[in-house]
mmCIF file of N, CA and C in Angstrom:
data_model
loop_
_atom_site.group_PDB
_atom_site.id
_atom_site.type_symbol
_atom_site.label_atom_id
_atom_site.label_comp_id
_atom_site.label_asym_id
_atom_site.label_seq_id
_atom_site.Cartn_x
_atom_site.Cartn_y
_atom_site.Cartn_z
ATOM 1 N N UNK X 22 111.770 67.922 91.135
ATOM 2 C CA UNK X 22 110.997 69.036 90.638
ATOM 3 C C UNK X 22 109.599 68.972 91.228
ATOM 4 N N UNK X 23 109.022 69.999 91.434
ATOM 5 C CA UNK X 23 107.513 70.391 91.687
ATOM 6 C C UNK X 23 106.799 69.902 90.969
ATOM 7 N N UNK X 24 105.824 68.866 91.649
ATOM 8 C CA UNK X 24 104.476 68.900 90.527
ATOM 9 C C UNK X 24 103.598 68.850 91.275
ATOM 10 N N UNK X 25 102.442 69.344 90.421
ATOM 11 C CA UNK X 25 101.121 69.415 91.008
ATOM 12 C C UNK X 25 100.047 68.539 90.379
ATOM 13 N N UNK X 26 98.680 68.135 90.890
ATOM 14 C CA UNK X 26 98.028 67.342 90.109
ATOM 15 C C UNK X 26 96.653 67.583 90.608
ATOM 16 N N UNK X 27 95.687 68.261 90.021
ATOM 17 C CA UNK X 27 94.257 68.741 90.608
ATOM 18 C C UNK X 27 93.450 67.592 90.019
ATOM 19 N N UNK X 28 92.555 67.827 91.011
ATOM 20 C CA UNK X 28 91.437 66.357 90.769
ATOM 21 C C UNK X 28 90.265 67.015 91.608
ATOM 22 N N UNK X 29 88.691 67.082 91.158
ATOM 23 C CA UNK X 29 87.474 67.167 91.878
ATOM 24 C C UNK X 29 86.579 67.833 90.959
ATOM 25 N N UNK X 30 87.196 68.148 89.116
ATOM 26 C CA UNK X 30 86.124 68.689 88.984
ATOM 27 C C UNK X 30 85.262 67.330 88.185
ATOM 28 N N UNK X 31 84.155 68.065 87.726
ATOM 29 C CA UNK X 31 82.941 67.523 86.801
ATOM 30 C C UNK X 31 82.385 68.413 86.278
ATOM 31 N N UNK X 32 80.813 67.884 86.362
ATOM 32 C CA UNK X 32 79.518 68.659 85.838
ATOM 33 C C UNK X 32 79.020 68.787 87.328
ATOM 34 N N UNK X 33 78.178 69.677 87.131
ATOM 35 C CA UNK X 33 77.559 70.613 88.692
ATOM 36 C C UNK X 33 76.158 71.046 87.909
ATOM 37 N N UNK X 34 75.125 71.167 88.802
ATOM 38 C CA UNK X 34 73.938 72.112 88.690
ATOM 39 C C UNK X 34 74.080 73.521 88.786
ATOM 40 N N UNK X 35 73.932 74.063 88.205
ATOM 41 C CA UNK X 35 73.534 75.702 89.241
ATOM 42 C C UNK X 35 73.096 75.627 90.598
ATOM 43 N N UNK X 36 74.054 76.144 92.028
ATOM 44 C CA UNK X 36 73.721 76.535 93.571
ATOM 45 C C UNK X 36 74.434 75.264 93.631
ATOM 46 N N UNK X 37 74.829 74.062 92.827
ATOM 47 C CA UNK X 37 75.513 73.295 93.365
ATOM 48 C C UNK X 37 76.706 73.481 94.210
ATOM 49 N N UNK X 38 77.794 72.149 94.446
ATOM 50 C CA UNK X 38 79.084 72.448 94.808
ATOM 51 C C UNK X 38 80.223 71.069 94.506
ATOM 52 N N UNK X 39 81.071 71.771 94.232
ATOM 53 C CA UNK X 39 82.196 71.172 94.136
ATOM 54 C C UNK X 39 83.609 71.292 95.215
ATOM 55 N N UNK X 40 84.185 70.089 95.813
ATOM 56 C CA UNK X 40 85.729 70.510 95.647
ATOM 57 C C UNK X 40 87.071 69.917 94.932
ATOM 58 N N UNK X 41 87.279 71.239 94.575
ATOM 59 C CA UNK X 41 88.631 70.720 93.896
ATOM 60 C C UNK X 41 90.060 70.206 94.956
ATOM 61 N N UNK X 42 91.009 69.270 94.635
ATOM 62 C CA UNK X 42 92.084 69.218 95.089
ATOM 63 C C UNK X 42 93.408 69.273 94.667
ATOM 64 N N UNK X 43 94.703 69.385 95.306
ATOM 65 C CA UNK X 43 95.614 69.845 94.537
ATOM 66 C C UNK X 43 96.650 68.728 94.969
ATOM 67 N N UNK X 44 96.885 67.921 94.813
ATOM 68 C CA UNK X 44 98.270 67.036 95.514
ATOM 69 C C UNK X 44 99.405 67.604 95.065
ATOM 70 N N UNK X 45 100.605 68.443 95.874
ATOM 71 C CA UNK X 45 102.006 68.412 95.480
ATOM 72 C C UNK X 45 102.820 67.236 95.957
ATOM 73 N N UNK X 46 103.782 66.975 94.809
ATOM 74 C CA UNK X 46 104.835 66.072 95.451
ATOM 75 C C UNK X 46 106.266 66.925 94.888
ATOM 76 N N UNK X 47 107.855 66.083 95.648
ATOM 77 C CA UNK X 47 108.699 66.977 95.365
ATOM 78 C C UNK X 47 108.913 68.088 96.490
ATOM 79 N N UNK X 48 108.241 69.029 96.591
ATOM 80 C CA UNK X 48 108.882 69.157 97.866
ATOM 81 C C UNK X 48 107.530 69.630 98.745
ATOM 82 N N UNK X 49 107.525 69.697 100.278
ATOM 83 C CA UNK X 49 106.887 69.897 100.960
ATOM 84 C C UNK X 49 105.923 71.347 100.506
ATOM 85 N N UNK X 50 104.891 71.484 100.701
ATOM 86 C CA UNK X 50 104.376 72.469 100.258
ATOM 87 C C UNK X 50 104.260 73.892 101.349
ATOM 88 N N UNK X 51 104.754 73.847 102.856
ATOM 89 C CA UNK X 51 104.739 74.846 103.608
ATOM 90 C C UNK X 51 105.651 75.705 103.117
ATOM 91 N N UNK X 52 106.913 75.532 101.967
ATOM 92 C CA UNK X 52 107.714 76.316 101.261
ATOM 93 C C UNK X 52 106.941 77.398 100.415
ATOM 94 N N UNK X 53 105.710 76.997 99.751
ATOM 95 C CA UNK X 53 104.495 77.636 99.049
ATOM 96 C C UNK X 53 103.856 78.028 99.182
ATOM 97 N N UNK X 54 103.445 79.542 98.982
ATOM 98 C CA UNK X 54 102.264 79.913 98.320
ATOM 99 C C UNK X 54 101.607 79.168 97.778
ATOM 100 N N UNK X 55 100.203 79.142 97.898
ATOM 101 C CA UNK X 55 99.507 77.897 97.136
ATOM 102 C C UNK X 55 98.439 79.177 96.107
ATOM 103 N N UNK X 56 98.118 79.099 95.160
ATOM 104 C CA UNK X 56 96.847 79.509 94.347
ATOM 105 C C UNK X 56 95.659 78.397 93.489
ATOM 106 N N UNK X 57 94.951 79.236 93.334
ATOM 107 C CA UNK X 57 94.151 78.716 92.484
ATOM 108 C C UNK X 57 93.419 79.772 91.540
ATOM 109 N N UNK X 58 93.614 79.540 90.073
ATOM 110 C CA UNK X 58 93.538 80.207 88.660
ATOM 111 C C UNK X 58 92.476 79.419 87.801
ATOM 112 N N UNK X 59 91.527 79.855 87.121
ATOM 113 C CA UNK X 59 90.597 79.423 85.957
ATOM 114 C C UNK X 59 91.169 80.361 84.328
ATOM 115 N N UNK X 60 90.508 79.140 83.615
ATOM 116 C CA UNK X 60 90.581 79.803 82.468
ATOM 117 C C UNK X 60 89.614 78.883 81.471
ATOM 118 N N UNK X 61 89.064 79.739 80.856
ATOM 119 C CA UNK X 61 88.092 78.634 79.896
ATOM 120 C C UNK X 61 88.813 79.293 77.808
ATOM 121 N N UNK X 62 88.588 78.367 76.919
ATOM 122 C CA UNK X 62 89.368 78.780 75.730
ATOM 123 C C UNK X 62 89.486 80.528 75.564
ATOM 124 N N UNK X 63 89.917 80.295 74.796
ATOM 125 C CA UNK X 63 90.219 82.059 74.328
ATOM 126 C C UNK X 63 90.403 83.033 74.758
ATOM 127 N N UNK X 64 90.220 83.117 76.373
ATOM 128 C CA UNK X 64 90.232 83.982 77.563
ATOM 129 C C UNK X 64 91.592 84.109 78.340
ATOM 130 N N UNK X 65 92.154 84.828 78.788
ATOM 131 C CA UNK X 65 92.644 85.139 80.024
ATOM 132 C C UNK X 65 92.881 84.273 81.254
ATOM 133 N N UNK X 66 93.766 83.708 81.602
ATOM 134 C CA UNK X 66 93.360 83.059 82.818
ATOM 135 C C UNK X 66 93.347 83.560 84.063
ATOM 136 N N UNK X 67 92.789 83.363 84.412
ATOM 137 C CA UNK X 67 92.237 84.835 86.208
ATOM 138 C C UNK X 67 92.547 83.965 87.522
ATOM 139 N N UNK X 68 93.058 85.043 88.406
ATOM 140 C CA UNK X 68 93.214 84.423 89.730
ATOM 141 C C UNK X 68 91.972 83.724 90.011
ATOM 142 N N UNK X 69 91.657 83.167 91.077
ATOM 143 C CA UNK X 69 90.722 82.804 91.702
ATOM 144 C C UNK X 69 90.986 83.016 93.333
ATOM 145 N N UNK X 70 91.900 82.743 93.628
ATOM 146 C CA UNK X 70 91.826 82.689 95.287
ATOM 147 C C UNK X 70 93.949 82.378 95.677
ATOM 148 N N UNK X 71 94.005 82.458 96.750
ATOM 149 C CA UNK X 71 95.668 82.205 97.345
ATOM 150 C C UNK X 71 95.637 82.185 98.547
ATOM 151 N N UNK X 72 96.417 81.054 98.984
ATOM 152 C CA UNK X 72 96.539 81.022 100.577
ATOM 153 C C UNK X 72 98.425 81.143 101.315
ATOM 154 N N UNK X 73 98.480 81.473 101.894
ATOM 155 C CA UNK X 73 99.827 81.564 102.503
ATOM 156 C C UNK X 73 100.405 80.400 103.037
ATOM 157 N N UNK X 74 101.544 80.386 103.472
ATOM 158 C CA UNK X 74 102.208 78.701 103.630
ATOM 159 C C UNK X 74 101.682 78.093 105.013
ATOM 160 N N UNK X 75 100.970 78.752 105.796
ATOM 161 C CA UNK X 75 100.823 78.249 107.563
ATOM 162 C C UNK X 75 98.797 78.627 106.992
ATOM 163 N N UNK X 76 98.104 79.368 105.818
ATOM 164 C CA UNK X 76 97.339 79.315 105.780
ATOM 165 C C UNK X 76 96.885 80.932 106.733
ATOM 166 N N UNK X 77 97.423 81.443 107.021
ATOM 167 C CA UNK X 77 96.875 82.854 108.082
ATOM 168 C C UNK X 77 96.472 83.747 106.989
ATOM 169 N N UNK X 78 96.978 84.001 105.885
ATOM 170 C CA UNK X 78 96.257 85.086 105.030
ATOM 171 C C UNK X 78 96.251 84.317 103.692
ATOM 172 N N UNK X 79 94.704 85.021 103.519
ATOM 173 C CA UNK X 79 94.105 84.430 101.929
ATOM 174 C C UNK X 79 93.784 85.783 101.062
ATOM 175 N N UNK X 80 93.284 85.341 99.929
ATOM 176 C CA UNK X 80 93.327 86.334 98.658
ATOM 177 C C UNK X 80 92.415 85.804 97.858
ATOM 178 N N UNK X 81 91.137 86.406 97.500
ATOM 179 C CA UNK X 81 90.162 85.984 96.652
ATOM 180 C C UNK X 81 89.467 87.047 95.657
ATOM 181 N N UNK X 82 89.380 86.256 94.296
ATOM 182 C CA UNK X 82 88.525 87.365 93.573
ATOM 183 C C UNK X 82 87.598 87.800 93.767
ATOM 184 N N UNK X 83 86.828 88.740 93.965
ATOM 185 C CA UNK X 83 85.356 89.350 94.256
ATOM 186 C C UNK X 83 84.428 88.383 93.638
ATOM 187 N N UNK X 84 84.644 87.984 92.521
ATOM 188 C CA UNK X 84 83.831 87.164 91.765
ATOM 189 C C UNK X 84 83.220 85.887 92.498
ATOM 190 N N UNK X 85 84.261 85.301 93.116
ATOM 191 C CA UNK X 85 83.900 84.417 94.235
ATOM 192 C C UNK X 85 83.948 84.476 95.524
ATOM 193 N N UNK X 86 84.398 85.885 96.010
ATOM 194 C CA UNK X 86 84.028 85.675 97.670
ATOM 195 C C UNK X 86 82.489 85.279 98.073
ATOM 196 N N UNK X 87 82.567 84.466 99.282
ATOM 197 C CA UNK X 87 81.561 84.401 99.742
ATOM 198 C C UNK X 87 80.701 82.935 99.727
ATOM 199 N N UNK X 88 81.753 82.461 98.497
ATOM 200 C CA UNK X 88 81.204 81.226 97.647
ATOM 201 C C UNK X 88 82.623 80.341 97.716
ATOM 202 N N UNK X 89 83.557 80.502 97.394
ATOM 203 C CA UNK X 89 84.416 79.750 97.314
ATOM 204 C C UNK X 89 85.245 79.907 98.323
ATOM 205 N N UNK X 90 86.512 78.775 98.913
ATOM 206 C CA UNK X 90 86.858 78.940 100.082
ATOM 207 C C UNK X 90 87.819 78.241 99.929
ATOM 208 N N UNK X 91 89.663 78.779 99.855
ATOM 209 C CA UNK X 91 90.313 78.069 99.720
ATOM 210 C C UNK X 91 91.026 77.391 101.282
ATOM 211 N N UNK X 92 91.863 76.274 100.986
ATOM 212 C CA UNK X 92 92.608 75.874 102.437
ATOM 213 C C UNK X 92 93.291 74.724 102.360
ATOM 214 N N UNK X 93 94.162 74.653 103.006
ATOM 215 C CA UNK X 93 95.574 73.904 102.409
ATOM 216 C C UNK X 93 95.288 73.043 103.881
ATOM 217 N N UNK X 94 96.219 71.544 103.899
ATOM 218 C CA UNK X 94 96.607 70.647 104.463
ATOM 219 C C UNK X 94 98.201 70.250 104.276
ATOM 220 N N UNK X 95 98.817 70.932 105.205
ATOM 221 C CA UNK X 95 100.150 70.879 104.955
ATOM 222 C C UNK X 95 100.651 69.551 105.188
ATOM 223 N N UNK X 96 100.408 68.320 106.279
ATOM 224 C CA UNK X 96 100.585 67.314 106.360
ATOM 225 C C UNK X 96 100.417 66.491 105.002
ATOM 226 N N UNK X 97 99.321 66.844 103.929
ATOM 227 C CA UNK X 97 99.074 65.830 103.262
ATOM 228 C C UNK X 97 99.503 66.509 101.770
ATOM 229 N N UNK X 98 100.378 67.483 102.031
ATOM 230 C CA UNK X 98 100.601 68.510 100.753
ATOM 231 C C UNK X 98 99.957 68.243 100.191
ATOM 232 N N UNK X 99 98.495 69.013 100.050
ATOM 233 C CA UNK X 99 97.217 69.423 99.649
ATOM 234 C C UNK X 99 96.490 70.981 100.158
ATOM 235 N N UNK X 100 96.366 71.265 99.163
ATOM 236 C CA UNK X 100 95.525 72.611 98.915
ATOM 237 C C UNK X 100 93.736 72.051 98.221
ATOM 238 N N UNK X 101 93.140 72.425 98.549
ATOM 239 C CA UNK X 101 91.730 72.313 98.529
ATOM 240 C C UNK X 101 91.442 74.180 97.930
ATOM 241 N N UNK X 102 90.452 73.821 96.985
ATOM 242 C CA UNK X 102 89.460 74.711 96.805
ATOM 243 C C UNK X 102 87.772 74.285 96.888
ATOM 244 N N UNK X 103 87.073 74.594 97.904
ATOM 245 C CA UNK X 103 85.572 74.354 98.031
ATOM 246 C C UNK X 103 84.954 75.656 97.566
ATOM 247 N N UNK X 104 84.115 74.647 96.467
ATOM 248 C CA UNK X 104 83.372 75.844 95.553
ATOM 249 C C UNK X 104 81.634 75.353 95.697
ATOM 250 N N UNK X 105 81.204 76.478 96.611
ATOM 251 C CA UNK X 105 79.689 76.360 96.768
ATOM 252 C C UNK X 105 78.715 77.306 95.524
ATOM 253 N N UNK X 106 77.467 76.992 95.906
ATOM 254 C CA UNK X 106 76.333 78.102 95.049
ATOM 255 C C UNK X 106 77.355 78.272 93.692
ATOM 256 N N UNK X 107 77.583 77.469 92.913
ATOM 257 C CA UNK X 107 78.627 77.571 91.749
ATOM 258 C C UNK X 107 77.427 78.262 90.808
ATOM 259 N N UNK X 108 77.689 78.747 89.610
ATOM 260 C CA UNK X 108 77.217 79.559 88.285
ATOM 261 C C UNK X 108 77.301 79.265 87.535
ATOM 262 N N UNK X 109 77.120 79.130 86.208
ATOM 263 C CA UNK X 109 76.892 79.038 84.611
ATOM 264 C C UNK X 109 78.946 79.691 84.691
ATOM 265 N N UNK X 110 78.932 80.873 84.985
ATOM 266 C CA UNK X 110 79.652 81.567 84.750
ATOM 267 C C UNK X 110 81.094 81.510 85.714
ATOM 268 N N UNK X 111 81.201 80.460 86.213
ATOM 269 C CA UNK X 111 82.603 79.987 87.248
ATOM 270 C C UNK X 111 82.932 78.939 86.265
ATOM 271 N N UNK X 112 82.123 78.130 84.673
ATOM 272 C CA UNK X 112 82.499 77.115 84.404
ATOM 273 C C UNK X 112 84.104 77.459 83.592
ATOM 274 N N UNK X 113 84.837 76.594 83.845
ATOM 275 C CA UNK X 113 86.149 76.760 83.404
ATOM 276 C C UNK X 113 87.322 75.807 83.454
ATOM 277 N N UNK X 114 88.373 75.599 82.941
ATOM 278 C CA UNK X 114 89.801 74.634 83.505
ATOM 279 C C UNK X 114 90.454 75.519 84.822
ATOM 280 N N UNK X 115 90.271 75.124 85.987
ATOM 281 C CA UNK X 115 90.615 75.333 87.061
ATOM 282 C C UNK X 115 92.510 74.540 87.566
ATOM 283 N N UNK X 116 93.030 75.705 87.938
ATOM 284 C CA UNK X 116 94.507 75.540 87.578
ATOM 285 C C UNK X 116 94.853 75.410 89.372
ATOM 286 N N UNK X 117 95.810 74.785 89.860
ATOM 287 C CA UNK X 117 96.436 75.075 90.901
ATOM 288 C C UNK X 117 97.957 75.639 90.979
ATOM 289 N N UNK X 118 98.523 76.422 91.659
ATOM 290 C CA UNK X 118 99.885 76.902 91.048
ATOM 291 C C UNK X 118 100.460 77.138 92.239
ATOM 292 N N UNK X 119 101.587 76.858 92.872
ATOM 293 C CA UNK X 119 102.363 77.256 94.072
ATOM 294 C C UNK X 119 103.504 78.000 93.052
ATOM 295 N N UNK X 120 103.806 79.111 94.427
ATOM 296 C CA UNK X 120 104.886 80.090 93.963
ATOM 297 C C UNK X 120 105.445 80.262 95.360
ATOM 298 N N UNK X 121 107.176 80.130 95.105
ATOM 299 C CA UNK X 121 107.982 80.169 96.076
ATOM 300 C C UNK X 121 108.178 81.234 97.406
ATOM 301 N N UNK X 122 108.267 81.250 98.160
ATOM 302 C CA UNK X 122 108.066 81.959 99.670
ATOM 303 C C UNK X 122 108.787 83.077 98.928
ATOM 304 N N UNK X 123 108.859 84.566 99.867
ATOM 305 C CA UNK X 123 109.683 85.453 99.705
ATOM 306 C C UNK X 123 109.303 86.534 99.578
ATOM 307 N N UNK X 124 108.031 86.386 98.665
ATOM 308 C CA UNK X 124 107.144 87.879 98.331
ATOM 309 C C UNK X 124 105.574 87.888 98.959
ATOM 310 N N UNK X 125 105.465 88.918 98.584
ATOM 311 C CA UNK X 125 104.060 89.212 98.857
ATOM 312 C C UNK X 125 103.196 87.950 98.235
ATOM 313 N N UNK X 126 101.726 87.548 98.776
ATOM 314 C CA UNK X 126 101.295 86.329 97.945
ATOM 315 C C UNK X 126 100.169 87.328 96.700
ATOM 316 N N UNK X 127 101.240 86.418 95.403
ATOM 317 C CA UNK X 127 100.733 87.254 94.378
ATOM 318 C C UNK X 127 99.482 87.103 93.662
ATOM 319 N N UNK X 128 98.710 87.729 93.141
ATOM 320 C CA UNK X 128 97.629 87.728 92.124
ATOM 321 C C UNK X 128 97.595 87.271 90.742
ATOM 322 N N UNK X 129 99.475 87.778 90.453
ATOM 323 C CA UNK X 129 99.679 87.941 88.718
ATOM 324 C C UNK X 129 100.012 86.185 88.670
ATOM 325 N N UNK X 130 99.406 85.568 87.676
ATOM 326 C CA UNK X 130 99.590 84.058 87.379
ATOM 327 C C UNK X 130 101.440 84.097 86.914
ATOM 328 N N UNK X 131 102.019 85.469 86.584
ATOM 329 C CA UNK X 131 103.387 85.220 85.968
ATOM 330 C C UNK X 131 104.239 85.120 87.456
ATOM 331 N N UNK X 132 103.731 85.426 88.149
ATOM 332 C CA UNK X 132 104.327 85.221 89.453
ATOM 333 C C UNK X 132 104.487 83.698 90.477
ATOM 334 N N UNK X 133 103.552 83.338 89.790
ATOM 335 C CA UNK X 133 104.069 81.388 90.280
ATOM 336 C C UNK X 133 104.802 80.686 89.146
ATOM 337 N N UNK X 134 105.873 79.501 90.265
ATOM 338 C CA UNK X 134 106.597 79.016 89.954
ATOM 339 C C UNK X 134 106.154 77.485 89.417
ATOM 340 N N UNK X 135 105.222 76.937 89.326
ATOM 341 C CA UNK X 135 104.933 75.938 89.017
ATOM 342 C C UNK X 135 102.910 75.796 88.470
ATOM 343 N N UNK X 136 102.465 74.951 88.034
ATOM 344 C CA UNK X 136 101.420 75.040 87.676
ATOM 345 C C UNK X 136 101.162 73.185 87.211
ATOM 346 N N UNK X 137 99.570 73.012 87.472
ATOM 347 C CA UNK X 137 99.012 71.888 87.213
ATOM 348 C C UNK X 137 98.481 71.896 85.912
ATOM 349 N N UNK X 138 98.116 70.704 85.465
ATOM 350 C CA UNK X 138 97.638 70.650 84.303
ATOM 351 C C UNK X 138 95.912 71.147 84.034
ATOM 352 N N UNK X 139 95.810 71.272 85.309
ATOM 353 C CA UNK X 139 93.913 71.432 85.148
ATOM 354 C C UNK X 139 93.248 70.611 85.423
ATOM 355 N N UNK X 140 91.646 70.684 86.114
ATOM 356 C CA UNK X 140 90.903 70.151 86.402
ATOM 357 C C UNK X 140 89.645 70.903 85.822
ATOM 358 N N UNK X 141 88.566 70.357 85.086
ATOM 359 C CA UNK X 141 87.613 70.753 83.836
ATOM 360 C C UNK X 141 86.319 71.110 85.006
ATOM 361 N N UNK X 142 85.580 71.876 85.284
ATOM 362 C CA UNK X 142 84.318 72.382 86.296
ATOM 363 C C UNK X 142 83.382 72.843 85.358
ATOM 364 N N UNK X 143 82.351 72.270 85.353
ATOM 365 C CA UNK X 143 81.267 72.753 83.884
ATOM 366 C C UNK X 143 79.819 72.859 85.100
ATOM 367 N N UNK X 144 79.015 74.147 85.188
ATOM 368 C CA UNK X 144 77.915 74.253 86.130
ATOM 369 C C UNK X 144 77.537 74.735 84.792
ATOM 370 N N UNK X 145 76.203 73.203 84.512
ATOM 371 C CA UNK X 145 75.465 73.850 83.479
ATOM 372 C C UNK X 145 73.649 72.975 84.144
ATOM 373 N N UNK X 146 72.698 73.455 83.705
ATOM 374 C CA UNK X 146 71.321 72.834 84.140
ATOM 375 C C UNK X 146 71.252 71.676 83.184
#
């Protein structure tokens, strides 16, 4: 079976940066769509960003273009999210999720097939 396991967050300054990482094991990850999803209590959990299995097309929320930058290492089945100039307002449990080849690379979180337990990102002064 698929698992995933994210590791890189902490505490951050404001304009700081973080990166997060994603280790899959189980099966090779060029089979995957790779994403990355936040959610902090009581809320919604929201895309954040998606990369394709060779990495040629990505997908990011407005919220973070410009700032965040996803990108996968298929040799080391690893997906990376680098999160620069971070905010008060990016703080959240940051999710990694691969979803199986076949479709379009999706936005909707019901559309991946697997999911990590979280990695905690707090940008506070």
């Amino acid at each position: 079976q698929v698992q995933l396991v994210e590791s890189g967050g902490g505490l951050v300054q404001p304009g700081g940066s973080l990166r997060l990482s994603c280790v899959v094991s189980g099966r090779p990850i060029i089979n995957y769509v790779m994403g990355w999803f936040r959610q902090n209590p009581g809320k919604e959990r929201e895309f954040v960003s998606a990369i394709s299995n060779f990495g040629g097309s990505i997908l990011s929320a407005d919220s973070v273009k410009g700032r965040f930058t996803i990108s996968r290492d298929n040799a080391k089945n690893t997906v990376y999210l680098q999160m620069n100039n971070l905010e008060p307002e990016d703080t959240a449990v940051y999710y990694c999720a691969a979803r199986l080849l076949g479709l379009p690379m999706p936005r909707d979180m019901k559309e991946y097939d697997y999911w990590g337990q979280g990695t905690q990102v707090t940008v506070s002064s």
